[in-house]
Amino acid sequence: MIKLEDMIGMEFGNWSVIEYSHRTKGRKHLFNCRCKCGTVKAVYKDNLVHGKSKSCGCLIGVQEDIIGKKYGRLTILELTNERKFGNKVMNCLCDCGKEHKVSMNALKFGSIKSCGCLATPDLTGQIFGRLTVIENLGAKEYGKQFFLCQCDCGEEVQASRTILNSGLKKSCGCLRRESASKNLMKTLSLRSGKNHYNYNPLITDEERAESRYSIYGEDRRVWRRKVYEKYDYTCACCKQRGGKLNAHHLNGYSWYEEGRYDVNNGVTLCKSCHLDFHSEYGYRDNTKEQFEEYYKKVKVSIV
């Protein structure tokens, strides 16, 4: 019979006894023990002495002498605290010199035999879309081989052999962003200008610009007010003063950019004369010569 005080420091399997814990109501003694994997737990003395408890559970399903065993190119170095899908994970050393963590089941059934250097060809130097493989990173997750790649845009990204060969990854993400941007621009072009559902072909470029500038700026408003003041709020053709007036561009707003806000490129017209002018000469690419021709006709008809 081992005395209680003699238990301190003794080892039972993976357990090392640290200190006495307490006695239960059933008069059983418990000791705080540390497992080799690092777990600290209270264990019954009887279970320690009679070999009923040898670890915190990390040895369940794993042989105690498994350290040093070799599976394929992998030699087991130690049992870790990690789990993959409920399986114990072993830290192994590959023949190529890299350490690699593998589940015990993968080792036993032979599904993984190396860190990835055996089953996977080196893709260094190969090009996949915009990605050029620059370094083999070895197996990193679930036995998949990963590579460091450089994108044409300069960014670096990691990708597995499977996703590179499948063509699912062709860039660091810049290709997707560019494609999304192009699609957005295409969508906007289909919803703007003449393609917009609210486009009115019966209004002039000046009126259309007036609507825009009433929202986005004051330049248009200032120009229009100055044109009205120049003609004393009177139609240049029929001489009607006041009422519904329009500031008309002599050389069209759409093409004569340098004269868009030149007061000398504007003339005041009443709504009737404005519509009459555009019904005869159209709504785009109007010129000063067209207005002079129209003015002469109106002047003759008035006389």
Short mmCIF file of the C-alpha atoms (twelve columns), coordinates in Angstrom:
data_MODEL
# 
_entry.id   MODEL 
# 
loop_
_atom_site.group_PDB 
_atom_site.id 
_atom_site.type_symbol 
_atom_site.label_atom_id 
_atom_site.label_alt_id 
_atom_site.label_comp_id 
_atom_site.label_asym_id 
_atom_site.label_seq_id 
_atom_site.Cartn_x 
_atom_site.Cartn_y 
_atom_site.Cartn_z 
_atom_site.pdbx_PDB_model_num 
ATOM 1   C CA . MET A 1   0.000   0.000  0.000   1 
ATOM 2   C CA . ILE A 2   1.474   3.341  -1.075  1 
ATOM 3   C CA . LYS A 3   1.218   6.043  1.565   1 
ATOM 4   C CA . LEU A 4   -0.467  9.312  0.671   1 
ATOM 5   C CA . GLU A 5   2.648   11.390 1.197   1 
ATOM 6   C CA . ASP A 6   4.664   9.047  -1.037  1 
ATOM 7   C CA . MET A 7   2.310   9.630  -3.978  1 
ATOM 8   C CA . ILE A 8   3.628   13.152 -4.610  1 
ATOM 9   C CA . GLY A 9   6.017   13.129 -7.589  1 
ATOM 10  C CA . MET A 10  5.205   9.585  -8.691  1 
ATOM 11  C CA . GLU A 11  4.314   8.839  -12.316 1 
ATOM 12  C CA . PHE A 12  1.535   6.552  -13.526 1 
ATOM 13  C CA . GLY A 13  1.432   6.262  -17.300 1 
ATOM 14  C CA . ASN A 14  1.246   9.812  -18.609 1 
ATOM 15  C CA . TRP A 15  0.256   11.147 -15.186 1 
ATOM 16  C CA . SER A 16  2.631   12.936 -12.821 1 
ATOM 17  C CA . VAL A 17  1.220   13.446 -9.313  1 
ATOM 18  C CA . ILE A 18  1.471   17.113 -8.278  1 
ATOM 19  C CA . GLU A 19  -0.299  17.343 -4.918  1 
ATOM 20  C CA . TYR A 20  -2.995  15.899 -2.704  1 
ATOM 21  C CA . SER A 21  -6.431  17.286 -3.548  1 
ATOM 22  C CA . HIS A 22  -9.100  16.082 -1.102  1 
ATOM 23  C CA . ARG A 23  -11.065 13.121 0.192   1 
ATOM 24  C CA . THR A 24  -14.593 12.417 -0.992  1 
ATOM 25  C CA . LYS A 25  -17.594 11.544 1.179   1 
ATOM 26  C CA . GLY A 26  -16.987 7.946  0.156   1 
ATOM 27  C CA . ARG A 27  -13.561 8.201  1.811   1 
ATOM 28  C CA . LYS A 28  -11.683 8.050  -1.503  1 
ATOM 29  C CA . HIS A 29  -8.536  10.119 -2.021  1 
ATOM 30  C CA . LEU A 30  -7.930  12.334 -5.058  1 
ATOM 31  C CA . PHE A 31  -4.652  13.792 -6.300  1 
ATOM 32  C CA . ASN A 32  -4.065  16.645 -8.724  1 
ATOM 33  C CA . CYS A 33  -2.092  15.209 -11.612 1 
ATOM 34  C CA . ARG A 34  -0.512  16.625 -14.778 1 
ATOM 35  C CA . CYS A 35  -0.698  14.654 -18.032 1 
ATOM 36  C CA . LYS A 36  2.231   14.732 -20.463 1 
ATOM 37  C CA . CYS A 37  0.017   16.627 -22.889 1 
ATOM 38  C CA . GLY A 38  -0.273  19.420 -20.288 1 
ATOM 39  C CA . THR A 39  -3.742  18.726 -18.899 1 
ATOM 40  C CA . VAL A 40  -4.153  19.006 -15.086 1 
ATOM 41  C CA . LYS A 41  -6.902  16.961 -13.502 1 
ATOM 42  C CA . ALA A 42  -7.932  15.408 -10.129 1 
ATOM 43  C CA . VAL A 43  -7.594  11.602 -10.258 1 
ATOM 44  C CA . TYR A 44  -8.565  8.904  -7.764  1 
ATOM 45  C CA . LYS A 45  -5.586  7.308  -6.001  1 
ATOM 46  C CA . ASP A 46  -6.929  3.801  -6.609  1 
ATOM 47  C CA . ASN A 47  -7.269  4.451  -10.356 1 
ATOM 48  C CA . LEU A 48  -3.651  5.603  -10.469 1 
ATOM 49  C CA . VAL A 49  -2.231  2.745  -8.444  1 
ATOM 50  C CA . HIS A 50  -4.200  0.001  -10.213 1 
ATOM 51  C CA . GLY A 51  -3.548  1.387  -13.712 1 
ATOM 52  C CA . LYS A 52  -7.156  2.274  -14.475 1 
ATOM 53  C CA . SER A 53  -6.161  5.814  -15.426 1 
ATOM 54  C CA . LYS A 54  -2.999  6.452  -17.459 1 
ATOM 55  C CA . SER A 55  -3.777  9.773  -19.093 1 
ATOM 56  C CA . CYS A 56  -6.352  12.543 -19.413 1 
ATOM 57  C CA . GLY A 57  -7.773  10.650 -22.402 1 
ATOM 58  C CA . CYS A 58  -5.169  11.564 -24.964 1 
ATOM 59  C CA . LEU A 59  -3.922  7.964  -25.050 1 
ATOM 60  C CA . ILE A 60  -7.335  6.512  -25.868 1 
ATOM 61  C CA . GLY A 61  -7.042  4.759  -29.199 1 
ATOM 62  C CA . VAL A 62  -3.295  5.500  -29.398 1 
ATOM 63  C CA . GLN A 63  -0.549  3.060  -28.503 1 
ATOM 64  C CA . GLU A 64  1.840   4.327  -25.843 1 
ATOM 65  C CA . ASP A 65  4.903   3.282  -27.839 1 
ATOM 66  C CA . ILE A 66  3.780   5.017  -31.020 1 
ATOM 67  C CA . ILE A 67  6.371   7.805  -30.703 1 
ATOM 68  C CA . GLY A 68  9.117   7.202  -33.245 1 
ATOM 69  C CA . LYS A 69  7.018   5.025  -35.546 1 
ATOM 70  C CA . LYS A 70  7.205   5.778  -39.257 1 
ATOM 71  C CA . TYR A 71  4.323   5.902  -41.728 1 
ATOM 72  C CA . GLY A 72  5.392   6.509  -45.297 1 
ATOM 73  C CA . ARG A 73  7.827   9.425  -45.095 1 
ATOM 74  C CA . LEU A 74  6.429   10.652 -41.756 1 
ATOM 75  C CA . THR A 75  7.998   9.828  -38.382 1 
ATOM 76  C CA . ILE A 76  5.896   10.558 -35.284 1 
ATOM 77  C CA . LEU A 77  7.571   13.030 -32.942 1 
ATOM 78  C CA . GLU A 78  4.848   13.637 -30.362 1 
ATOM 79  C CA . LEU A 79  1.145   13.524 -29.590 1 
ATOM 80  C CA . THR A 80  -0.465  16.960 -29.608 1 
ATOM 81  C CA . ASN A 81  -3.544  18.312 -27.854 1 
ATOM 82  C CA . GLU A 82  -5.244  19.029 -31.162 1 
ATOM 83  C CA . ARG A 83  -8.089  17.145 -32.802 1 
ATOM 84  C CA . LYS A 84  -9.215  16.864 -36.410 1 
ATOM 85  C CA . PHE A 85  -12.726 15.550 -36.859 1 
ATOM 86  C CA . GLY A 86  -12.403 13.963 -33.412 1 
ATOM 87  C CA . ASN A 87  -9.121  12.168 -34.227 1 
ATOM 88  C CA . LYS A 88  -5.856  12.552 -32.308 1 
ATOM 89  C CA . VAL A 89  -3.292  14.712 -34.080 1 
ATOM 90  C CA . MET A 90  0.380   13.714 -34.216 1 
ATOM 91  C CA . ASN A 91  3.284   16.030 -34.904 1 
ATOM 92  C CA . CYS A 92  5.478   14.259 -37.451 1 
ATOM 93  C CA . LEU A 93  8.793   14.828 -39.190 1 
ATOM 94  C CA . CYS A 94  8.853   14.275 -42.945 1 
ATOM 95  C CA . ASP A 95  11.927  12.844 -44.683 1 
ATOM 96  C CA . CYS A 96  12.268  16.175 -46.503 1 
ATOM 97  C CA . GLY A 97  12.904  17.875 -43.142 1 
ATOM 98  C CA . LYS A 98  9.544   19.612 -42.609 1 
ATOM 99  C CA . GLU A 99  7.358   19.030 -39.572 1 
ATOM 100 C CA . HIS A 100 3.728   18.289 -40.316 1 
ATOM 101 C CA . LYS A 101 0.680   17.606 -38.135 1 
ATOM 102 C CA . VAL A 102 -1.428  14.617 -39.190 1 
ATOM 103 C CA . SER A 103 -4.369  12.819 -37.614 1 
ATOM 104 C CA . MET A 104 -3.687  9.295  -36.342 1 
ATOM 105 C CA . ASN A 105 -6.326  7.819  -38.620 1 
ATOM 106 C CA . ALA A 106 -4.724  9.430  -41.689 1 
ATOM 107 C CA . LEU A 107 -1.420  7.816  -40.724 1 
ATOM 108 C CA . LYS A 108 -2.901  4.378  -40.016 1 
ATOM 109 C CA . PHE A 109 -4.950  4.213  -43.210 1 
ATOM 110 C CA . GLY A 110 -2.178  5.698  -45.348 1 
ATOM 111 C CA . SER A 111 -4.193  8.591  -46.728 1 
ATOM 112 C CA . ILE A 112 -1.294  10.912 -45.852 1 
ATOM 113 C CA . LYS A 113 2.270   9.668  -46.332 1 
ATOM 114 C CA . SER A 114 4.259   12.901 -46.423 1 
ATOM 115 C CA . CYS A 115 4.076   16.618 -45.737 1 
ATOM 116 C CA . GLY A 116 2.916   16.927 -49.333 1 
ATOM 117 C CA . CYS A 117 6.289   16.701 -51.050 1 
ATOM 118 C CA . LEU A 118 5.672   13.093 -52.112 1 
ATOM 119 C CA . ALA A 119 2.205   13.229 -53.666 1 
ATOM 120 C CA . THR A 120 2.205   16.772 -54.993 1 
ATOM 121 C CA . PRO A 121 4.443   18.010 -57.829 1 
ATOM 122 C CA . ASP A 122 6.176   21.345 -57.316 1 
ATOM 123 C CA . LEU A 123 4.321   24.078 -59.203 1 
ATOM 124 C CA . THR A 124 6.975   26.753 -58.648 1 
ATOM 125 C CA . GLY A 125 7.313   28.935 -61.752 1 
ATOM 126 C CA . GLN A 126 4.003   27.863 -63.278 1 
ATOM 127 C CA . ILE A 127 1.379   30.472 -64.216 1 
ATOM 128 C CA . PHE A 128 -2.334  30.207 -63.464 1 
ATOM 129 C CA . GLY A 129 -4.235  33.147 -64.910 1 
ATOM 130 C CA . ARG A 130 -2.634  36.191 -63.305 1 
ATOM 131 C CA . LEU A 131 -0.891  34.133 -60.606 1 
ATOM 132 C CA . THR A 132 2.742   33.008 -60.806 1 
ATOM 133 C CA . VAL A 133 3.797   30.376 -58.249 1 
ATOM 134 C CA . ILE A 134 6.929   31.587 -56.441 1 
ATOM 135 C CA . GLU A 135 7.264   29.213 -53.463 1 
ATOM 136 C CA . ASN A 136 6.142   25.781 -52.275 1 
ATOM 137 C CA . LEU A 137 4.738   26.154 -48.739 1 
ATOM 138 C CA . GLY A 138 4.121   22.446 -48.182 1 
ATOM 139 C CA . ALA A 139 0.974   20.856 -46.765 1 
ATOM 140 C CA . LYS A 140 -0.712  23.286 -44.384 1 
ATOM 141 C CA . GLU A 141 -4.300  22.208 -43.828 1 
ATOM 142 C CA . TYR A 142 -5.944  18.770 -44.091 1 
ATOM 143 C CA . GLY A 143 -2.947  17.537 -46.084 1 
ATOM 144 C CA . LYS A 144 -3.447  20.037 -48.920 1 
ATOM 145 C CA . GLN A 145 -0.375  21.400 -50.667 1 
ATOM 146 C CA . PHE A 146 -0.177  25.200 -50.581 1 
ATOM 147 C CA . PHE A 147 1.862   27.581 -52.708 1 
ATOM 148 C CA . LEU A 148 2.780   31.239 -52.427 1 
ATOM 149 C CA . CYS A 149 1.793   33.070 -55.603 1 
ATOM 150 C CA . GLN A 150 2.378   36.557 -56.914 1 
ATOM 151 C CA . CYS A 151 -0.377  38.273 -58.864 1 
ATOM 152 C CA . ASP A 152 0.309   40.457 -61.907 1 
ATOM 153 C CA . CYS A 153 -0.877  43.429 -59.842 1 
ATOM 154 C CA . GLY A 154 1.966   42.811 -57.344 1 
ATOM 155 C CA . GLU A 155 -0.032  41.300 -54.462 1 
ATOM 156 C CA . GLU A 156 0.965   37.936 -52.940 1 
ATOM 157 C CA . VAL A 157 -1.576  35.266 -52.050 1 
ATOM 158 C CA . GLN A 158 -1.577  31.637 -50.872 1 
ATOM 159 C CA . ALA A 159 -3.472  28.988 -52.829 1 
ATOM 160 C CA . SER A 160 -3.746  25.211 -52.765 1 
ATOM 161 C CA . ARG A 161 -2.678  23.021 -55.679 1 
ATOM 162 C CA . THR A 162 -6.270  21.829 -56.104 1 
ATOM 163 C CA . ILE A 163 -7.776  25.289 -56.479 1 
ATOM 164 C CA . LEU A 164 -5.000  26.405 -58.851 1 
ATOM 165 C CA . ASN A 165 -5.364  23.382 -61.135 1 
ATOM 166 C CA . SER A 166 -9.155  23.681 -61.145 1 
ATOM 167 C CA . GLY A 167 -8.958  27.258 -62.422 1 
ATOM 168 C CA . LEU A 168 -11.125 28.544 -59.579 1 
ATOM 169 C CA . LYS A 169 -8.429  31.017 -58.550 1 
ATOM 170 C CA . LYS A 170 -6.769  33.137 -61.225 1 
ATOM 171 C CA . SER A 171 -5.774  36.258 -59.281 1 
ATOM 172 C CA . CYS A 172 -5.439  37.769 -55.816 1 
ATOM 173 C CA . GLY A 173 -8.996  39.051 -56.235 1 
ATOM 174 C CA . CYS A 174 -8.251  42.001 -58.529 1 
ATOM 175 C CA . LEU A 175 -9.699  40.154 -61.532 1 
ATOM 176 C CA . ARG A 176 -13.023 39.739 -59.769 1 
ATOM 177 C CA . ARG A 177 -13.048 43.380 -58.696 1 
ATOM 178 C CA . GLU A 178 -12.295 44.565 -62.242 1 
ATOM 179 C CA . SER A 179 -15.025 42.341 -63.639 1 
ATOM 180 C CA . ALA A 180 -17.495 43.679 -61.072 1 
ATOM 181 C CA . SER A 181 -16.497 47.244 -61.976 1 
ATOM 182 C CA . LYS A 182 -16.992 46.592 -65.711 1 
ATOM 183 C CA . ASN A 183 -20.385 45.017 -65.071 1 
ATOM 184 C CA . LEU A 184 -21.376 48.002 -62.960 1 
ATOM 185 C CA . MET A 185 -20.331 50.449 -65.691 1 
ATOM 186 C CA . LYS A 186 -22.248 48.404 -68.263 1 
ATOM 187 C CA . THR A 187 -25.325 48.432 -66.058 1 
ATOM 188 C CA . LEU A 188 -25.040 52.174 -65.525 1 
ATOM 189 C CA . SER A 189 -24.637 52.798 -69.260 1 
ATOM 190 C CA . LEU A 190 -27.865 50.891 -69.889 1 
ATOM 191 C CA . ARG A 191 -29.630 53.068 -67.338 1 
ATOM 192 C CA . SER A 192 -28.322 56.470 -68.379 1 
ATOM 193 C CA . GLY A 193 -28.809 58.907 -71.243 1 
ATOM 194 C CA . LYS A 194 -31.214 57.782 -73.942 1 
ATOM 195 C CA . ASN A 195 -31.408 54.329 -72.332 1 
ATOM 196 C CA . HIS A 196 -32.808 55.709 -69.079 1 
ATOM 197 C CA . TYR A 197 -36.477 54.882 -68.521 1 
ATOM 198 C CA . ASN A 198 -37.200 58.523 -67.739 1 
ATOM 199 C CA . TYR A 199 -35.461 59.974 -70.812 1 
ATOM 200 C CA . ASN A 200 -37.550 62.625 -72.591 1 
ATOM 201 C CA . PRO A 201 -36.526 63.141 -76.268 1 
ATOM 202 C CA . LEU A 202 -38.767 66.231 -76.557 1 
ATOM 203 C CA . ILE A 203 -36.707 68.515 -74.325 1 
ATOM 204 C CA . THR A 204 -33.544 70.364 -75.333 1 
ATOM 205 C CA . ASP A 205 -30.017 69.830 -74.073 1 
ATOM 206 C CA . GLU A 206 -30.268 73.208 -72.378 1 
ATOM 207 C CA . GLU A 207 -33.376 72.177 -70.484 1 
ATOM 208 C CA . ARG A 208 -31.810 68.860 -69.606 1 
ATOM 209 C CA . ALA A 209 -28.665 70.587 -68.350 1 
ATOM 210 C CA . GLU A 210 -30.786 73.085 -66.443 1 
ATOM 211 C CA . SER A 211 -32.401 70.240 -64.558 1 
ATOM 212 C CA . ARG A 212 -28.996 68.754 -63.732 1 
ATOM 213 C CA . TYR A 213 -27.444 71.991 -62.616 1 
ATOM 214 C CA . SER A 214 -30.404 72.804 -60.427 1 
ATOM 215 C CA . ILE A 215 -29.157 69.890 -58.375 1 
ATOM 216 C CA . TYR A 216 -25.382 69.851 -58.871 1 
ATOM 217 C CA . GLY A 217 -24.262 73.484 -59.161 1 
ATOM 218 C CA . GLU A 218 -24.831 77.200 -59.550 1 
ATOM 219 C CA . ASP A 219 -22.969 77.875 -62.853 1 
ATOM 220 C CA . ARG A 220 -26.008 77.207 -64.990 1 
ATOM 221 C CA . ARG A 221 -28.278 79.360 -62.832 1 
ATOM 222 C CA . VAL A 222 -25.881 82.319 -62.886 1 
ATOM 223 C CA . TRP A 223 -25.526 82.117 -66.685 1 
ATOM 224 C CA . ARG A 224 -29.286 81.926 -67.193 1 
ATOM 225 C CA . ARG A 225 -29.928 84.949 -64.931 1 
ATOM 226 C CA . LYS A 226 -27.324 87.030 -66.770 1 
ATOM 227 C CA . VAL A 227 -28.878 86.166 -70.151 1 
ATOM 228 C CA . TYR A 228 -32.312 87.236 -68.861 1 
ATOM 229 C CA . GLU A 229 -30.869 90.506 -67.565 1 
ATOM 230 C CA . LYS A 230 -29.085 91.177 -70.854 1 
ATOM 231 C CA . TYR A 231 -32.401 90.981 -72.747 1 
ATOM 232 C CA . ASP A 232 -34.376 92.648 -69.931 1 
ATOM 233 C CA . TYR A 233 -36.461 89.488 -69.432 1 
ATOM 234 C CA . THR A 234 -37.860 89.907 -72.968 1 
ATOM 235 C CA . CYS A 235 -38.067 87.357 -75.791 1 
ATOM 236 C CA . ALA A 236 -35.570 88.321 -78.499 1 
ATOM 237 C CA . CYS A 237 -37.958 87.181 -81.250 1 
ATOM 238 C CA . CYS A 238 -41.555 88.115 -80.421 1 
ATOM 239 C CA . LYS A 239 -40.617 90.775 -77.809 1 
ATOM 240 C CA . GLN A 240 -42.900 89.277 -75.147 1 
ATOM 241 C CA . ARG A 241 -41.734 90.460 -71.739 1 
ATOM 242 C CA . GLY A 242 -41.944 88.203 -68.701 1 
ATOM 243 C CA . GLY A 243 -43.917 84.982 -68.557 1 
ATOM 244 C CA . LYS A 244 -42.278 81.601 -69.107 1 
ATOM 245 C CA . LEU A 245 -38.795 82.320 -70.476 1 
ATOM 246 C CA . ASN A 246 -35.899 80.132 -71.602 1 
ATOM 247 C CA . ALA A 247 -32.198 80.963 -71.825 1 
ATOM 248 C CA . HIS A 248 -31.318 79.464 -75.211 1 
ATOM 249 C CA . HIS A 249 -27.745 78.594 -76.289 1 
ATOM 250 C CA . LEU A 250 -26.955 79.968 -79.754 1 
ATOM 251 C CA . ASN A 251 -24.255 77.348 -80.282 1 
ATOM 252 C CA . GLY A 252 -25.558 74.154 -78.698 1 
ATOM 253 C CA . TYR A 253 -24.688 73.294 -75.102 1 
ATOM 254 C CA . SER A 254 -23.836 69.701 -76.093 1 
ATOM 255 C CA . TRP A 255 -20.979 70.543 -78.466 1 
ATOM 256 C CA . TYR A 256 -19.841 74.119 -77.774 1 
ATOM 257 C CA . GLU A 257 -18.175 73.497 -74.423 1 
ATOM 258 C CA . GLU A 258 -16.090 76.684 -74.302 1 
ATOM 259 C CA . GLY A 259 -19.238 78.792 -74.675 1 
ATOM 260 C CA . ARG A 260 -21.559 76.986 -72.307 1 
ATOM 261 C CA . TYR A 261 -21.443 79.798 -69.756 1 
ATOM 262 C CA . ASP A 262 -20.646 82.680 -72.116 1 
ATOM 263 C CA . VAL A 263 -23.455 85.237 -71.854 1 
ATOM 264 C CA . ASN A 264 -22.848 86.235 -75.492 1 
ATOM 265 C CA . ASN A 265 -23.703 82.660 -76.485 1 
ATOM 266 C CA . GLY A 266 -27.172 82.974 -74.965 1 
ATOM 267 C CA . VAL A 267 -30.433 84.588 -75.941 1 
ATOM 268 C CA . THR A 268 -33.765 84.939 -74.121 1 
ATOM 269 C CA . LEU A 269 -36.759 83.240 -75.763 1 
ATOM 270 C CA . CYS A 270 -40.319 82.782 -74.627 1 
ATOM 271 C CA . LYS A 271 -41.596 79.245 -74.308 1 
ATOM 272 C CA . SER A 272 -43.539 79.432 -77.600 1 
ATOM 273 C CA . CYS A 273 -40.599 80.703 -79.683 1 
ATOM 274 C CA . HIS A 274 -38.231 78.242 -77.997 1 
ATOM 275 C CA . LEU A 275 -40.391 75.250 -78.868 1 
ATOM 276 C CA . ASP A 276 -41.010 76.569 -82.360 1 
ATOM 277 C CA . PHE A 277 -37.273 76.935 -82.998 1 
ATOM 278 C CA . HIS A 278 -36.447 73.383 -81.876 1 
ATOM 279 C CA . SER A 279 -39.367 71.858 -83.754 1 
ATOM 280 C CA . GLU A 280 -37.820 73.293 -86.932 1 
ATOM 281 C CA . TYR A 281 -34.094 72.771 -86.249 1 
ATOM 282 C CA . GLY A 282 -34.104 69.800 -83.906 1 
ATOM 283 C CA . TYR A 283 -32.940 69.409 -80.336 1 
ATOM 284 C CA . ARG A 284 -29.197 68.756 -80.771 1 
ATOM 285 C CA . ASP A 285 -26.142 70.403 -82.333 1 
ATOM 286 C CA . ASN A 286 -27.869 73.726 -82.864 1 
ATOM 287 C CA . THR A 287 -25.856 76.706 -84.179 1 
ATOM 288 C CA . LYS A 288 -25.876 80.499 -84.054 1 
ATOM 289 C CA . GLU A 289 -26.531 80.555 -87.810 1 
ATOM 290 C CA . GLN A 290 -29.729 78.543 -87.343 1 
ATOM 291 C CA . PHE A 291 -31.012 81.072 -84.815 1 
ATOM 292 C CA . GLU A 292 -30.191 84.018 -87.089 1 
ATOM 293 C CA . GLU A 293 -32.110 82.317 -89.889 1 
ATOM 294 C CA . TYR A 294 -35.052 81.635 -87.560 1 
ATOM 295 C CA . TYR A 295 -34.981 85.225 -86.235 1 
ATOM 296 C CA . LYS A 296 -35.265 86.628 -89.754 1 
ATOM 297 C CA . LYS A 297 -38.333 84.469 -90.450 1 
ATOM 298 C CA . VAL A 298 -40.025 85.526 -87.213 1 
ATOM 299 C CA . LYS A 299 -39.220 89.194 -87.840 1 
ATOM 300 C CA . VAL A 300 -40.772 89.051 -91.328 1 
ATOM 301 C CA . SER A 301 -43.876 87.265 -90.057 1 
ATOM 302 C CA . ILE A 302 -44.355 89.871 -87.288 1 
ATOM 303 C CA . VAL A 303 -44.002 92.767 -89.710 1 
# 
